[in-house]
């Protein structure tokens, strides 16, 4: 007599930060609500990006810092679904991995948080010479154009760490800039003094969205992910990721986007939407800025991706290639300088 089939348990994994755990629990709860007879567990681990808190992200290389250890665990079968802030996921995944689900997006905008007790509300209110912290070269590049009298400095760490750095009485920061979605998910929205969005700054690709990565051969996991996917968010984010994939070459670059997707009524109920996507590339010092928009009707996520890739090509043709080449040279020079400095210290 054959043994009864054991019902499969699914393990969701993510980084160990408080925000990553909250986000993983959001996905777990959404799955459990739709699939009450299935068991979902969670697992958390530190990644390379969590362990290296001293160097600027710009110099550390690609976004795989946040995902590589998790993907190794998934490939080994110890976990089944990876929950990511989609903005932190490389646009090219390892062979055998895929983003199978995207849940509804929180606000994609950046936001300003000022030091506890300070009177300022906006970047415009800060005194000349004020130090503003962020870990993003995109934010720095765009905001230098509008606020040349402010000083933008690298501020690494998870949200708890960065908030502590901001509020330290002897700390250098008058304010920091973060993704609004993370502040909202942690219940810290009251600390936000204003949103930062177009035309001041375009947000990061896929900011505010949570993506679920699976093994490409795991049909059961894919079906679970599709059951909670918000297709409007998926189409928007995949268009943005396609744009970045053409532009970036695997490195952290100052690319900003802003996307709207309006669902349209069709005969027979087929999905169709009007996609409006704006993209920008800005030099590190903010001196050069290229921006363009495309609007198109799309009937699938693949068509949305094609529009994103088309936008990237337009940006490249209108000046982005020169900006990106200069950024690559700057990064290589800084990495070499850091190596030489370390060699002198070791000697």
PDB file of C-alpha atoms in Angstrom, residues 98-227:
ATOM      1  CA  UNK A  98      12.735  34.102 -11.921  1.00  0.00           C
ATOM      2  CA  UNK A  99      10.491  36.772 -10.440  1.00  0.00           C
ATOM      3  CA  UNK A 100       7.146  34.962 -10.408  1.00  0.00           C
ATOM      4  CA  UNK A 101       5.021  37.395  -8.403  1.00  0.00           C
ATOM      5  CA  UNK A 102       4.712  41.094  -7.585  1.00  0.00           C
ATOM      6  CA  UNK A 103       2.224  42.357  -5.034  1.00  0.00           C
ATOM      7  CA  UNK A 104       0.514  45.739  -5.149  1.00  0.00           C
ATOM      8  CA  UNK A 105       2.939  48.628  -4.928  1.00  0.00           C
ATOM      9  CA  UNK A 106       3.190  51.040  -2.020  1.00  0.00           C
ATOM     10  CA  UNK A 107       4.093  54.627  -2.887  1.00  0.00           C
ATOM     11  CA  UNK A 108       7.206  54.583  -5.121  1.00  0.00           C
ATOM     12  CA  UNK A 109       8.312  58.060  -4.021  1.00  0.00           C
ATOM     13  CA  UNK A 110      11.264  59.116  -1.917  1.00  0.00           C
ATOM     14  CA  UNK A 111      10.647  61.065   1.270  1.00  0.00           C
ATOM     15  CA  UNK A 112      12.442  63.456   3.618  1.00  0.00           C
ATOM     16  CA  UNK A 113      12.965  62.821   7.333  1.00  0.00           C
ATOM     17  CA  UNK A 114      14.574  65.581   9.415  1.00  0.00           C
ATOM     18  CA  UNK A 115      16.460  65.283  12.695  1.00  0.00           C
ATOM     19  CA  UNK A 116      14.160  64.784  15.695  1.00  0.00           C
ATOM     20  CA  UNK A 117      12.964  68.183  16.963  1.00  0.00           C
ATOM     21  CA  UNK A 118      14.208  70.168  13.950  1.00  0.00           C
ATOM     22  CA  UNK A 119      11.796  72.748  12.483  1.00  0.00           C
ATOM     23  CA  UNK A 120      12.371  72.037   8.774  1.00  0.00           C
ATOM     24  CA  UNK A 121       9.792  70.342   6.562  1.00  0.00           C
ATOM     25  CA  UNK A 122      11.284  70.429   3.038  1.00  0.00           C
ATOM     26  CA  UNK A 123      14.696  70.406   1.406  1.00  0.00           C
ATOM     27  CA  UNK A 124      14.042  74.044   0.521  1.00  0.00           C
ATOM     28  CA  UNK A 125      13.877  74.856   4.256  1.00  0.00           C
ATOM     29  CA  UNK A 126      17.325  73.503   5.137  1.00  0.00           C
ATOM     30  CA  UNK A 127      20.080  76.073   5.772  1.00  0.00           C
ATOM     31  CA  UNK A 128      22.905  76.258   3.237  1.00  0.00           C
ATOM     32  CA  UNK A 129      25.583  73.689   4.009  1.00  0.00           C
ATOM     33  CA  UNK A 130      23.192  71.273   5.750  1.00  0.00           C
ATOM     34  CA  UNK A 131      24.226  67.618   5.421  1.00  0.00           C
ATOM     35  CA  UNK A 132      21.623  65.295   3.914  1.00  0.00           C
ATOM     36  CA  UNK A 133      22.205  61.535   4.124  1.00  0.00           C
ATOM     37  CA  UNK A 134      21.326  58.908   1.523  1.00  0.00           C
ATOM     38  CA  UNK A 135      22.824  55.683   0.190  1.00  0.00           C
ATOM     39  CA  UNK A 136      21.652  56.371  -3.371  1.00  0.00           C
ATOM     40  CA  UNK A 137      23.771  57.893  -6.144  1.00  0.00           C
ATOM     41  CA  UNK A 138      20.510  58.463  -8.036  1.00  0.00           C
ATOM     42  CA  UNK A 139      19.138  60.722  -5.304  1.00  0.00           C
ATOM     43  CA  UNK A 140      22.392  62.600  -4.903  1.00  0.00           C
ATOM     44  CA  UNK A 141      22.827  63.159  -8.641  1.00  0.00           C
ATOM     45  CA  UNK A 142      19.281  64.445  -9.154  1.00  0.00           C
ATOM     46  CA  UNK A 143      19.080  66.572  -6.011  1.00  0.00           C
ATOM     47  CA  UNK A 144      22.427  68.282  -6.577  1.00  0.00           C
ATOM     48  CA  UNK A 145      20.815  69.872  -9.632  1.00  0.00           C
ATOM     49  CA  UNK A 146      18.104  71.512  -7.544  1.00  0.00           C
ATOM     50  CA  UNK A 147      19.913  72.047  -4.236  1.00  0.00           C
ATOM     51  CA  UNK A 148      23.556  72.892  -4.970  1.00  0.00           C
ATOM     52  CA  UNK A 149      24.035  74.549  -1.561  1.00  0.00           C
ATOM     53  CA  UNK A 150      23.215  71.375   0.388  1.00  0.00           C
ATOM     54  CA  UNK A 151      25.815  68.694   1.145  1.00  0.00           C
ATOM     55  CA  UNK A 152      24.826  65.122   0.287  1.00  0.00           C
ATOM     56  CA  UNK A 153      26.711  62.338   2.069  1.00  0.00           C
ATOM     57  CA  UNK A 154      26.540  58.560   2.085  1.00  0.00           C
ATOM     58  CA  UNK A 155      24.391  57.074   4.872  1.00  0.00           C
ATOM     59  CA  UNK A 156      24.388  53.252   4.934  1.00  0.00           C
ATOM     60  CA  UNK A 157      22.531  50.743   7.065  1.00  0.00           C
ATOM     61  CA  UNK A 158      19.024  49.379   7.470  1.00  0.00           C
ATOM     62  CA  UNK A 159      16.248  51.863   8.258  1.00  0.00           C
ATOM     63  CA  UNK A 160      16.687  51.508  12.018  1.00  0.00           C
ATOM     64  CA  UNK A 161      20.410  52.251  11.712  1.00  0.00           C
ATOM     65  CA  UNK A 162      19.921  55.244   9.437  1.00  0.00           C
ATOM     66  CA  UNK A 163      17.245  56.726  11.671  1.00  0.00           C
ATOM     67  CA  UNK A 164      19.606  56.360  14.649  1.00  0.00           C
ATOM     68  CA  UNK A 165      22.388  58.083  12.709  1.00  0.00           C
ATOM     69  CA  UNK A 166      20.022  60.924  11.849  1.00  0.00           C
ATOM     70  CA  UNK A 167      18.781  61.508  15.398  1.00  0.00           C
ATOM     71  CA  UNK A 168      22.176  61.172  17.127  1.00  0.00           C
ATOM     72  CA  UNK A 169      22.733  64.544  18.894  1.00  0.00           C
ATOM     73  CA  UNK A 170      26.324  64.692  17.666  1.00  0.00           C
ATOM     74  CA  UNK A 171      25.547  63.221  14.241  1.00  0.00           C
ATOM     75  CA  UNK A 172      26.299  65.163  11.052  1.00  0.00           C
ATOM     76  CA  UNK A 173      22.917  64.781   9.359  1.00  0.00           C
ATOM     77  CA  UNK A 174      20.235  67.456   9.313  1.00  0.00           C
ATOM     78  CA  UNK A 175      17.994  65.126   7.308  1.00  0.00           C
ATOM     79  CA  UNK A 176      17.999  61.859   5.412  1.00  0.00           C
ATOM     80  CA  UNK A 177      16.156  60.689   2.309  1.00  0.00           C
ATOM     81  CA  UNK A 178      14.560  57.245   2.196  1.00  0.00           C
ATOM     82  CA  UNK A 179      12.037  55.275   0.188  1.00  0.00           C
ATOM     83  CA  UNK A 180       8.596  56.185   1.515  1.00  0.00           C
ATOM     84  CA  UNK A 181       7.313  52.596   1.235  1.00  0.00           C
ATOM     85  CA  UNK A 182       9.728  51.275   3.856  1.00  0.00           C
ATOM     86  CA  UNK A 183       8.799  53.984   6.351  1.00  0.00           C
ATOM     87  CA  UNK A 184       5.102  53.254   5.860  1.00  0.00           C
ATOM     88  CA  UNK A 185       5.521  49.478   6.205  1.00  0.00           C
ATOM     89  CA  UNK A 186       7.404  49.933   9.477  1.00  0.00           C
ATOM     90  CA  UNK A 187       4.695  52.253  10.807  1.00  0.00           C
ATOM     91  CA  UNK A 188       7.008  55.275  10.870  1.00  0.00           C
ATOM     92  CA  UNK A 189       5.033  57.444   8.470  1.00  0.00           C
ATOM     93  CA  UNK A 190       4.648  60.169  11.098  1.00  0.00           C
ATOM     94  CA  UNK A 191       8.356  60.970  10.787  1.00  0.00           C
ATOM     95  CA  UNK A 192       8.022  61.851   7.094  1.00  0.00           C
ATOM     96  CA  UNK A 193       8.022  65.621   6.616  1.00  0.00           C
ATOM     97  CA  UNK A 194       7.447  65.639   2.843  1.00  0.00           C
ATOM     98  CA  UNK A 195       7.440  63.453  -0.252  1.00  0.00           C
ATOM     99  CA  UNK A 196      10.094  63.944  -2.937  1.00  0.00           C
ATOM    100  CA  UNK A 197       8.929  63.165  -6.456  1.00  0.00           C
ATOM    101  CA  UNK A 198       8.744  64.600  -9.966  1.00  0.00           C
ATOM    102  CA  UNK A 199       9.865  67.070 -11.144  1.00  0.00           C
ATOM    103  CA  UNK A 200      12.424  67.312  -8.315  1.00  0.00           C
ATOM    104  CA  UNK A 201      13.480  63.661  -8.492  1.00  0.00           C
ATOM    105  CA  UNK A 202      12.373  60.480 -10.213  1.00  0.00           C
ATOM    106  CA  UNK A 203      12.306  57.375  -8.024  1.00  0.00           C
ATOM    107  CA  UNK A 204      14.323  54.155  -8.301  1.00  0.00           C
ATOM    108  CA  UNK A 205      13.260  51.368 -10.625  1.00  0.00           C
ATOM    109  CA  UNK A 206      10.551  49.214  -8.961  1.00  0.00           C
ATOM    110  CA  UNK A 207      10.713  51.230  -5.736  1.00  0.00           C
ATOM    111  CA  UNK A 208       7.785  50.463  -3.426  1.00  0.00           C
ATOM    112  CA  UNK A 209       7.113  47.015  -4.906  1.00  0.00           C
ATOM    113  CA  UNK A 210       7.760  43.573  -3.429  1.00  0.00           C
ATOM    114  CA  UNK A 211       8.893  40.830  -5.800  1.00  0.00           C
ATOM    115  CA  UNK A 212       8.844  37.069  -5.147  1.00  0.00           C
ATOM    116  CA  UNK A 213      11.643  35.000  -6.648  1.00  0.00           C
ATOM    117  CA  UNK A 214      11.365  31.246  -7.215  1.00  0.00           C
ATOM    118  CA  UNK A 215      13.168  28.379  -8.904  1.00  0.00           C
ATOM    119  CA  UNK A 216      12.035  28.412 -12.526  1.00  0.00           C
ATOM    120  CA  UNK A 217      11.132  24.702 -12.425  1.00  0.00           C
ATOM    121  CA  UNK A 218       8.873  25.054  -9.372  1.00  0.00           C
ATOM    122  CA  UNK A 219       5.371  25.111 -10.865  1.00  0.00           C
ATOM    123  CA  UNK A 220       3.634  24.952  -7.484  1.00  0.00           C
ATOM    124  CA  UNK A 221       5.487  28.013  -6.201  1.00  0.00           C
ATOM    125  CA  UNK A 222       4.745  29.854  -9.440  1.00  0.00           C
ATOM    126  CA  UNK A 223       1.020  29.169  -9.108  1.00  0.00           C
ATOM    127  CA  UNK A 224       1.062  30.514  -5.545  1.00  0.00           C
ATOM    128  CA  UNK A 225       2.864  33.679  -6.652  1.00  0.00           C
ATOM    129  CA  UNK A 226       0.501  34.294  -9.543  1.00  0.00           C
ATOM    130  CA  UNK A 227      -2.458  34.068  -7.174  1.00  0.00           C
TER     131      UNK A 227
END
